[in-house]
Amino acid sequence: MSVTSKETLIALVELGGLEADGLQAFEAVASIGDWEVARVAFLGLKQGRLKTAQEVLKTLPGPDRRAYGQRFNAVKTALEAACERERERLDQSAPVIKMLGEDLSVPGAHLGFGRRHPLTQTSEELIDIFGRMGFELARGPEIEDTFHNFEALNIPGDHPAREPLDNFYLSPKSLLRSQTSTVQIRVMEATQPPIRVVALGRVYRPDAVDATHSFMFHQIEGLYVDRGVTMANLKSTLRQFAKSYLGQDVTVRFRPSFFPFTEPSVEVDMMWDSSGRWVEMGGAGMVDPNVLRSVGYDPDEVSGFAFGLGIERLCMRRHGIDDIRPFYQNDVRFLSQF
Ligand code: PHE
């Protein structure tokens, strides 16, 4: 193809560039949005590059117009075909896109589902295990009077456990309960034996916070009162519970101890891990006759056992956590692991 002027030669080279750019642009589109941008840029009737190239025709010398016009038509056909082809490709890969005019293939925003706090999950599981062993759920208030927190539990007025420095008193006669044993009294006051209950909830003691202490933590209290309840019942109940919650290979140890409201009393330890370390999980014992008497039961007729275990400790032992503080810090990186 021969042309007479240098402008025509340049215009033809530009047509070649336009064709290459257009084909590349249509091939690269990944969404209906991209496709529309390319279509307007190359085939748009007002400002499209093809339209501009068509205008060039009028500026060329007469003899060159036929050659330019033919080349122009070929480029136009090629670009229109590419435009059509890529549109079909998009429609096939995402039919919905066409319907809504939105790119639904873009990944959505992550919703981040919430979950129950590990202590809530633990509590629910404990309630379930003891429920299967015949223990019903009991409740008591977190703001207690000194009668239920101390006197009825055989902790008289001059006892060191009542020290203002060791308790959160709200008034001389009320405090944030320091133990869930208060619920034992409330249940016994309201019902007659046989009694088999567990009570779970927060307790408060002004301890300095460290890896194993907090001024607020959770306990599960158990109480079983009936004719002929023995220490052997207590030990087998706690062993059976430990196996249910922590697995068949858990080892439990009972150490002689003292609590004003149980006699005899034990401390309940569990093996923490294969290193052989024992960790105290709580206290237990046979309900003291004085306590039975204070709620109007006859200690010659009925006997009972009681226990109080730390819920955090149980959860920590189960999951191999060795610091209590993350339970209260609300760090999603910790909480989302449960
Ligand atoms: N209330 C005791 C404590 O908090 C634990 C306990 C409960 C001991 C029941 C004996 C019987 O340490």
mmCIF file of N, CA, C and O and ligand atoms in Angstrom, residues 178-181 184 205 217 219 221-222 259 261-262 265-266 280 282-285 306-309, ligand 1:
data_model
loop_
_atom_site.group_PDB
_atom_site.id
_atom_site.type_symbol
_atom_site.label_atom_id
_atom_site.label_comp_id
_atom_site.label_asym_id
_atom_site.label_seq_id
_atom_site.Cartn_x
_atom_site.Cartn_y
_atom_site.Cartn_z
ATOM 1 N N SER A 178 -17.333 -13.798 99.244
ATOM 2 C CA SER A 178 -15.947 -14.227 99.087
ATOM 3 C C SER A 178 -15.867 -15.697 98.704
ATOM 4 O O SER A 178 -14.799 -16.209 98.423
ATOM 5 N N GLN A 179 -17.024 -16.371 98.674
ATOM 6 C CA GLN A 179 -17.058 -17.798 98.316
ATOM 7 C C GLN A 179 -18.495 -18.166 97.937
ATOM 8 O O GLN A 179 -19.451 -17.533 98.389
ATOM 9 N N THR A 180 -18.616 -19.194 97.110
ATOM 10 C CA THR A 180 -19.972 -19.619 96.723
ATOM 11 C C THR A 180 -20.601 -20.519 97.784
ATOM 12 O O THR A 180 -21.756 -20.930 97.636
ATOM 13 N N SER A 181 -19.864 -20.801 98.870
ATOM 14 C CA SER A 181 -20.448 -21.622 99.950
ATOM 15 C C SER A 181 -21.701 -20.966 100.532
ATOM 16 O O SER A 181 -22.525 -21.645 101.152
ATOM 17 N N GLN A 184 -24.816 -22.759 99.638
ATOM 18 C CA GLN A 184 -25.166 -23.955 100.430
ATOM 19 C C GLN A 184 -26.225 -23.593 101.461
ATOM 20 O O GLN A 184 -27.241 -24.271 101.611
ATOM 21 N N ARG A 205 -12.250 -11.357 96.257
ATOM 22 C CA ARG A 205 -11.288 -11.248 97.374
ATOM 23 C C ARG A 205 -10.229 -10.237 96.982
ATOM 24 O O ARG A 205 -9.739 -10.281 95.845
ATOM 25 N N PHE A 217 -12.967 -13.974 90.779
ATOM 26 C CA PHE A 217 -12.849 -15.200 89.978
ATOM 27 C C PHE A 217 -14.138 -16.008 90.139
ATOM 28 O O PHE A 217 -15.112 -15.497 90.703
ATOM 29 N N GLN A 219 -16.242 -19.702 91.036
ATOM 30 C CA GLN A 219 -16.211 -20.992 91.717
ATOM 31 C C GLN A 219 -17.419 -21.825 91.332
ATOM 32 O O GLN A 219 -18.473 -21.287 90.969
ATOM 33 N N GLU A 221 -19.644 -24.576 93.348
ATOM 34 C CA GLU A 221 -19.883 -25.132 94.672
ATOM 35 C C GLU A 221 -20.791 -26.344 94.507
ATOM 36 O O GLU A 221 -21.711 -26.325 93.688
ATOM 37 N N GLY A 222 -20.506 -27.393 95.262
ATOM 38 C CA GLY A 222 -21.391 -28.560 95.222
ATOM 39 C C GLY A 222 -21.848 -28.892 96.630
ATOM 40 O O GLY A 222 -21.102 -28.693 97.589
ATOM 41 N N PHE A 259 -11.532 -26.129 107.028
ATOM 42 C CA PHE A 259 -12.496 -25.064 106.723
ATOM 43 C C PHE A 259 -13.476 -25.029 107.885
ATOM 44 O O PHE A 259 -13.834 -26.102 108.396
ATOM 45 N N PHE A 261 -16.547 -24.672 107.977
ATOM 46 C CA PHE A 261 -17.875 -25.224 107.702
ATOM 47 C C PHE A 261 -17.852 -26.686 107.274
ATOM 48 O O PHE A 261 -18.877 -27.248 106.910
ATOM 49 N N THR A 262 -16.673 -27.314 107.248
ATOM 50 C CA THR A 262 -16.615 -28.752 106.960
ATOM 51 C C THR A 262 -15.714 -29.440 107.980
ATOM 52 O O THR A 262 -14.762 -28.846 108.489
ATOM 53 N N SER A 265 -11.995 -31.787 106.597
ATOM 54 C CA SER A 265 -11.861 -30.968 105.392
ATOM 55 C C SER A 265 -10.652 -31.446 104.578
ATOM 56 O O SER A 265 -9.697 -31.964 105.144
ATOM 57 N N VAL A 266 -10.740 -31.260 103.296
ATOM 58 C CA VAL A 266 -9.597 -31.603 102.420
ATOM 59 C C VAL A 266 -9.369 -30.492 101.416
ATOM 60 O O VAL A 266 -10.281 -29.704 101.113
ATOM 61 N N GLU A 280 -3.685 -26.851 93.265
ATOM 62 C CA GLU A 280 -4.882 -26.894 94.098
ATOM 63 C C GLU A 280 -6.081 -26.391 93.310
ATOM 64 O O GLU A 280 -6.059 -25.304 92.749
ATOM 65 N N GLY A 282 -9.305 -26.548 94.727
ATOM 66 C CA GLY A 282 -10.328 -26.027 95.635
ATOM 67 C C GLY A 282 -10.348 -26.802 96.926
ATOM 68 O O GLY A 282 -9.415 -27.548 97.241
ATOM 69 N N GLY A 283 -11.430 -26.593 97.695
ATOM 70 C CA GLY A 283 -11.560 -27.260 98.983
ATOM 71 C C GLY A 283 -12.834 -28.077 99.027
ATOM 72 O O GLY A 283 -13.730 -27.910 98.196
ATOM 73 N N ALA A 284 -12.900 -28.970 100.037
ATOM 74 C CA ALA A 284 -14.080 -29.814 100.170
ATOM 75 C C ALA A 284 -14.109 -30.410 101.573
ATOM 76 O O ALA A 284 -13.178 -30.233 102.354
ATOM 77 N N GLY A 285 -15.172 -31.108 101.861
ATOM 78 C CA GLY A 285 -15.240 -31.771 103.158
ATOM 79 C C GLY A 285 -16.658 -32.201 103.490
ATOM 80 O O GLY A 285 -17.589 -32.010 102.699
ATOM 81 N N ALA A 306 -19.582 -31.167 100.830
ATOM 82 C CA ALA A 306 -19.594 -29.929 100.040
ATOM 83 C C ALA A 306 -18.225 -29.762 99.405
ATOM 84 O O ALA A 306 -17.224 -30.266 99.932
ATOM 85 N N PHE A 307 -18.211 -29.103 98.275
ATOM 86 C CA PHE A 307 -16.917 -28.786 97.655
ATOM 87 C C PHE A 307 -17.017 -27.454 96.945
ATOM 88 O O PHE A 307 -18.123 -27.001 96.601
ATOM 89 N N GLY A 308 -15.869 -26.800 96.772
ATOM 90 C CA GLY A 308 -15.823 -25.542 96.015
ATOM 91 C C GLY A 308 -14.570 -25.556 95.167
ATOM 92 O O GLY A 308 -13.461 -25.672 95.697
ATOM 93 N N LEU A 309 -14.734 -25.497 93.837
ATOM 94 C CA LEU A 309 -13.577 -25.567 92.939
ATOM 95 C C LEU A 309 -13.473 -24.282 92.122
ATOM 96 O O LEU A 309 -14.490 -23.640 91.820
HETATM 97 N N1 PHE B 1 -15.417 -22.086 100.154
HETATM 98 C C1 PHE B 1 -14.090 -22.675 100.184
HETATM 99 C C2 PHE B 1 -13.113 -21.666 99.544
HETATM 100 O O1 PHE B 1 -13.542 -20.812 98.858
HETATM 101 C C3 PHE B 1 -14.026 -23.976 99.448
HETATM 102 C C4 PHE B 1 -14.873 -25.021 100.073
HETATM 103 C C5 PHE B 1 -16.160 -25.249 99.639
HETATM 104 C C6 PHE B 1 -14.378 -25.826 101.094
HETATM 105 C C7 PHE B 1 -16.940 -26.247 100.221
HETATM 106 C C8 PHE B 1 -15.123 -26.815 101.667
HETATM 107 C C9 PHE B 1 -16.405 -27.019 101.232
HETATM 108 O O2 PHE B 1 -11.936 -21.772 99.734
#
